Amino acid sequence: MPGHLIRPLARPRARRTLFCLSFCGGGTASFRPWADVLGEDTELALYCYPGREGRYSEPFARSWDDLLDGALAALGETSGRDCVLFGHSMGAHVAFNLALRAERAGLPAPEAVVVSAAPAPGERSGPDGAPPHSGNTDNELLRWMLGAGQLAGAVRGEPELLAMAVEVFRADLLVAESRRHRGGDRLRAPLQLLHGVADDLGEADVAAWRARAAGPFTATRLDGGHFYTPDVWRLLPRHMTAPAGPVTGPAGGPHG
């Protein structure tokens, strides 16, 4: 599956994989700098959703199940090592569901699942009038993306690139809105929630995630909003309780 699983820095002797799943409308670029700050025993693996980056010529995922099927196939390529699943925003729900599917498929349970900047599955689902959701206009979605800090500075002054960014974002929203969560699903693997102090997640969201954990649960508040601060983002693995190795140096942030 060329272009599906990105390993920015190959570490064939690593014992662990940090497997990252992106936010709605995102690719792998935001996570790639983490390869330079992970310990030698951890290899960074980034799953690229269809319709972007090296998979630009492919159609977007048609449904939540379609997206999960592709992610599960990519996760199978990392078998033989311990694995920490990390997902940010929409990616948090992908990581949660991927861990459940891996269990059902007979794959080894992840060492941990780290979910970031997202309400628990089944909570606050569906359009409520506030962006972002697929019923918003392009301008409404663009304003949300700009306000959240999702878009790189180089994109902001380029109308064609902005239009492409909104197209990818809307496609992912449609997929995310097709998901159906089962209320009894709980993870056996250790579960950690990361969330920004200025994001819109509160104690009810923490409690809802805790209810999804059959094993250990940790919630960690960090500086910043939906994408934290640039300094927090570039060293985010340091805040994972199932650490992906010691941080050894600086890297780039989520919005360039």
XYZ file of C-alpha atoms in Angstrom:
256
model
C 0.000 0.000 0.000
C 2.397 2.729 -1.186
C 1.708 6.106 0.394
C -0.619 4.710 3.056
C 1.815 4.303 5.955
C 4.567 6.886 6.361
C 7.665 6.217 8.452
C 9.544 9.552 8.518
C 12.609 8.009 10.197
C 13.096 4.263 9.777
C 14.146 2.487 12.957
C 14.188 -1.225 12.138
C 15.462 -2.133 15.621
C 12.775 -0.178 17.488
C 10.608 -2.200 19.857
C 7.624 0.155 19.738
C 5.585 1.998 17.098
C 3.779 5.267 17.698
C 0.926 4.975 15.175
C -0.719 8.359 14.516
C -4.139 9.155 13.076
C -4.916 12.645 11.900
C -7.609 15.188 12.592
C -10.454 15.995 10.203
C -9.061 17.457 6.997
C -5.488 16.689 8.030
C -2.605 14.709 6.634
C 0.626 13.432 8.102
C 2.731 16.607 7.969
C 1.755 17.775 11.464
C 3.207 14.628 13.046
C 6.334 14.063 10.963
C 8.657 16.237 13.096
C 7.987 13.974 16.091
C 10.332 11.401 14.522
C 13.285 13.590 15.532
C 12.260 13.803 19.195
C 11.371 10.176 19.861
C 13.749 7.773 21.551
C 15.679 5.213 19.543
C 13.350 2.434 20.704
C 10.294 4.016 19.023
C 9.472 4.356 15.343
C 6.895 6.880 14.174
C 4.263 5.525 11.771
C 1.675 7.842 10.236
C -1.439 6.603 8.489
C -2.425 8.765 5.515
C -6.165 8.914 4.838
C -7.164 8.657 1.155
C -7.547 11.786 -0.950
C -4.454 13.720 0.241
C -0.663 13.808 0.106
C 0.646 10.599 -1.516
C -2.943 9.397 -1.897
C -4.199 12.562 -3.593
C -5.361 10.710 -6.719
C -7.475 8.281 -4.685
C -11.123 8.980 -3.839
C -11.942 9.986 -0.281
C -13.180 7.298 2.077
C -16.857 6.607 1.452
C -17.830 5.831 5.035
C -16.488 5.425 8.575
C -16.176 1.669 8.016
C -14.225 2.299 4.816
C -11.806 4.582 6.673
C -11.351 2.060 9.502
C -10.761 -0.834 7.101
C -7.836 1.013 5.535
C -6.385 2.003 8.907
C -6.631 -1.589 10.181
C -4.765 -2.898 7.129
C -2.007 -0.322 7.735
C -1.833 -1.187 11.429
C -1.246 -4.810 10.462
C 2.030 -3.717 8.851
C 3.373 -2.791 12.299
C 2.671 -6.181 13.903
C 5.537 -7.737 15.823
C 6.112 -4.624 17.930
C 4.401 -2.943 20.830
C 2.180 -0.164 19.530
C 0.791 3.056 20.959
C -2.191 4.406 19.028
C -2.512 8.191 18.958
C -5.347 10.164 17.393
C -6.084 13.882 17.418
C -9.654 15.247 17.148
C -11.412 13.004 14.579
C -8.320 10.813 14.752
C -9.092 10.143 18.424
C -12.275 8.358 17.379
C -10.385 6.533 14.630
C -7.820 5.360 17.217
C -10.529 4.225 19.652
C -12.404 2.253 17.007
C -9.193 0.919 15.505
C -8.153 -0.526 18.863
C -11.519 -2.285 19.150
C -11.279 -3.653 15.614
C -7.724 -4.843 16.199
C -8.942 -6.842 19.198
C -11.719 -8.420 17.147
C -9.301 -9.186 14.292
C -6.961 -11.022 16.632
C -4.158 -8.444 16.397
C -2.120 -7.765 19.545
C -3.718 -5.226 21.873
C -2.031 -1.810 21.766
C 0.292 -0.877 24.591
C -1.906 2.185 25.059
C -4.413 4.389 23.237
C -3.936 8.161 23.478
C -6.884 10.315 22.402
C -6.454 14.044 21.957
C -8.845 17.008 21.723
C -12.069 15.092 21.133
C -15.302 14.306 22.986
C -15.895 10.646 23.749
C -17.526 8.441 21.093
C -21.267 8.984 21.037
C -21.046 12.312 22.871
C -22.105 15.545 21.162
C -22.497 13.718 17.877
C -24.258 15.126 14.861
C -24.754 18.716 13.661
C -25.908 21.099 16.379
C -25.739 24.304 14.359
C -22.200 25.166 15.429
C -19.279 24.496 13.079
C -17.785 22.284 12.057
C -20.251 19.955 10.363
C -21.033 19.076 6.772
C -24.041 21.393 6.649
C -21.841 24.472 7.051
C -20.919 26.609 4.077
C -17.353 26.613 2.783
C -16.783 30.030 4.357
C -18.060 28.817 7.744
C -15.772 25.806 7.626
C -12.841 27.951 6.553
C -13.406 30.361 9.428
C -13.460 27.448 11.874
C -10.246 25.993 10.464
C -8.484 29.348 10.639
C -9.740 29.998 14.168
C -8.626 26.567 15.377
C -5.131 27.044 13.975
C -5.478 24.101 11.623
C -4.105 25.739 8.471
C -0.428 26.337 7.783
C 0.624 29.935 7.257
C 1.676 29.208 3.669
C -1.883 28.116 2.820
C -3.690 31.130 4.219
C -2.876 33.481 1.347
C -3.543 30.969 -1.445
C -7.224 30.754 -2.535
C -6.740 27.510 -4.490
C -5.022 25.803 -1.564
C -7.699 27.038 0.814
C -10.403 25.615 -1.459
C -8.601 22.255 -1.509
C -8.261 22.310 2.282
C -11.994 22.908 2.697
C -12.776 20.118 0.222
C -10.716 17.605 2.232
C -12.179 18.879 5.496
C -15.756 18.495 4.256
C -15.073 14.985 2.921
C -13.740 13.927 6.316
C -16.698 15.498 8.107
C -19.093 13.448 5.978
C -17.193 10.285 6.859
C -17.064 11.160 10.571
C -20.786 11.877 10.628
C -21.496 8.390 9.272
C -19.970 6.670 12.309
C -22.162 4.720 14.688
C -20.783 3.906 18.129
C -22.020 1.114 20.350
C -22.627 2.341 23.874
C -21.056 -0.685 25.524
C -17.709 -0.502 23.731
C -14.844 -0.191 26.222
C -11.108 -0.426 25.736
C -9.045 -2.931 27.668
C -5.797 -1.137 26.786
C -4.707 1.808 28.964
C -6.488 4.934 27.741
C -5.237 8.506 28.046
C -7.075 11.708 27.151
C -5.096 14.842 26.264
C -6.989 18.136 26.025
C -6.196 21.837 25.923
C -7.248 24.164 28.728
C -8.683 26.590 26.166
C -10.484 23.924 24.117
C -14.185 23.195 24.667
C -13.762 19.885 26.527
C -14.912 19.851 30.143
C -15.314 17.498 33.081
C -18.307 15.794 31.459
C -16.111 14.882 28.495
C -13.426 13.510 30.797
C -16.040 11.415 32.595
C -17.417 10.150 29.282
C -13.970 9.014 28.150
C -13.350 7.404 31.542
C -16.532 5.368 31.013
C -15.008 4.032 27.777
C -12.014 2.576 29.630
C -12.129 -0.960 30.972
C -8.510 -0.574 32.109
C -6.375 2.319 33.395
C -7.476 5.840 32.443
C -5.590 9.133 32.648
C -6.674 12.653 31.653
C -4.020 15.311 31.035
C -4.720 19.029 30.557
C -2.227 20.956 28.464
C -1.673 24.593 27.539
C -3.514 25.976 24.531
C -6.648 25.257 22.565
C -7.675 22.610 20.058
C -4.118 22.279 18.750
C -2.473 23.256 22.049
C 0.399 25.726 21.819
C 3.156 25.196 19.233
C 5.608 24.309 22.015
C 3.251 21.712 23.501
C 2.472 20.197 20.110
C 6.050 19.721 18.990
C 6.846 17.765 22.169
C 3.441 16.112 22.608
C 4.839 12.564 23.016
C 6.419 13.765 26.275
C 2.909 14.038 27.743
C 1.883 10.480 26.919
C 1.766 8.258 29.980
C 2.744 5.290 27.810
C 5.698 7.279 26.514
C 6.954 6.877 23.000
C 10.532 7.221 24.226
C 12.330 10.207 25.721
C 12.221 13.539 23.947
C 15.663 14.457 22.682
C 15.252 17.743 20.832
C 12.942 20.306 19.176
C 10.674 19.814 16.211
C 8.067 21.696 14.180
C 4.527 22.509 15.347
C 1.128 21.641 13.907
C 0.583 24.705 11.802
C 3.997 25.492 10.450
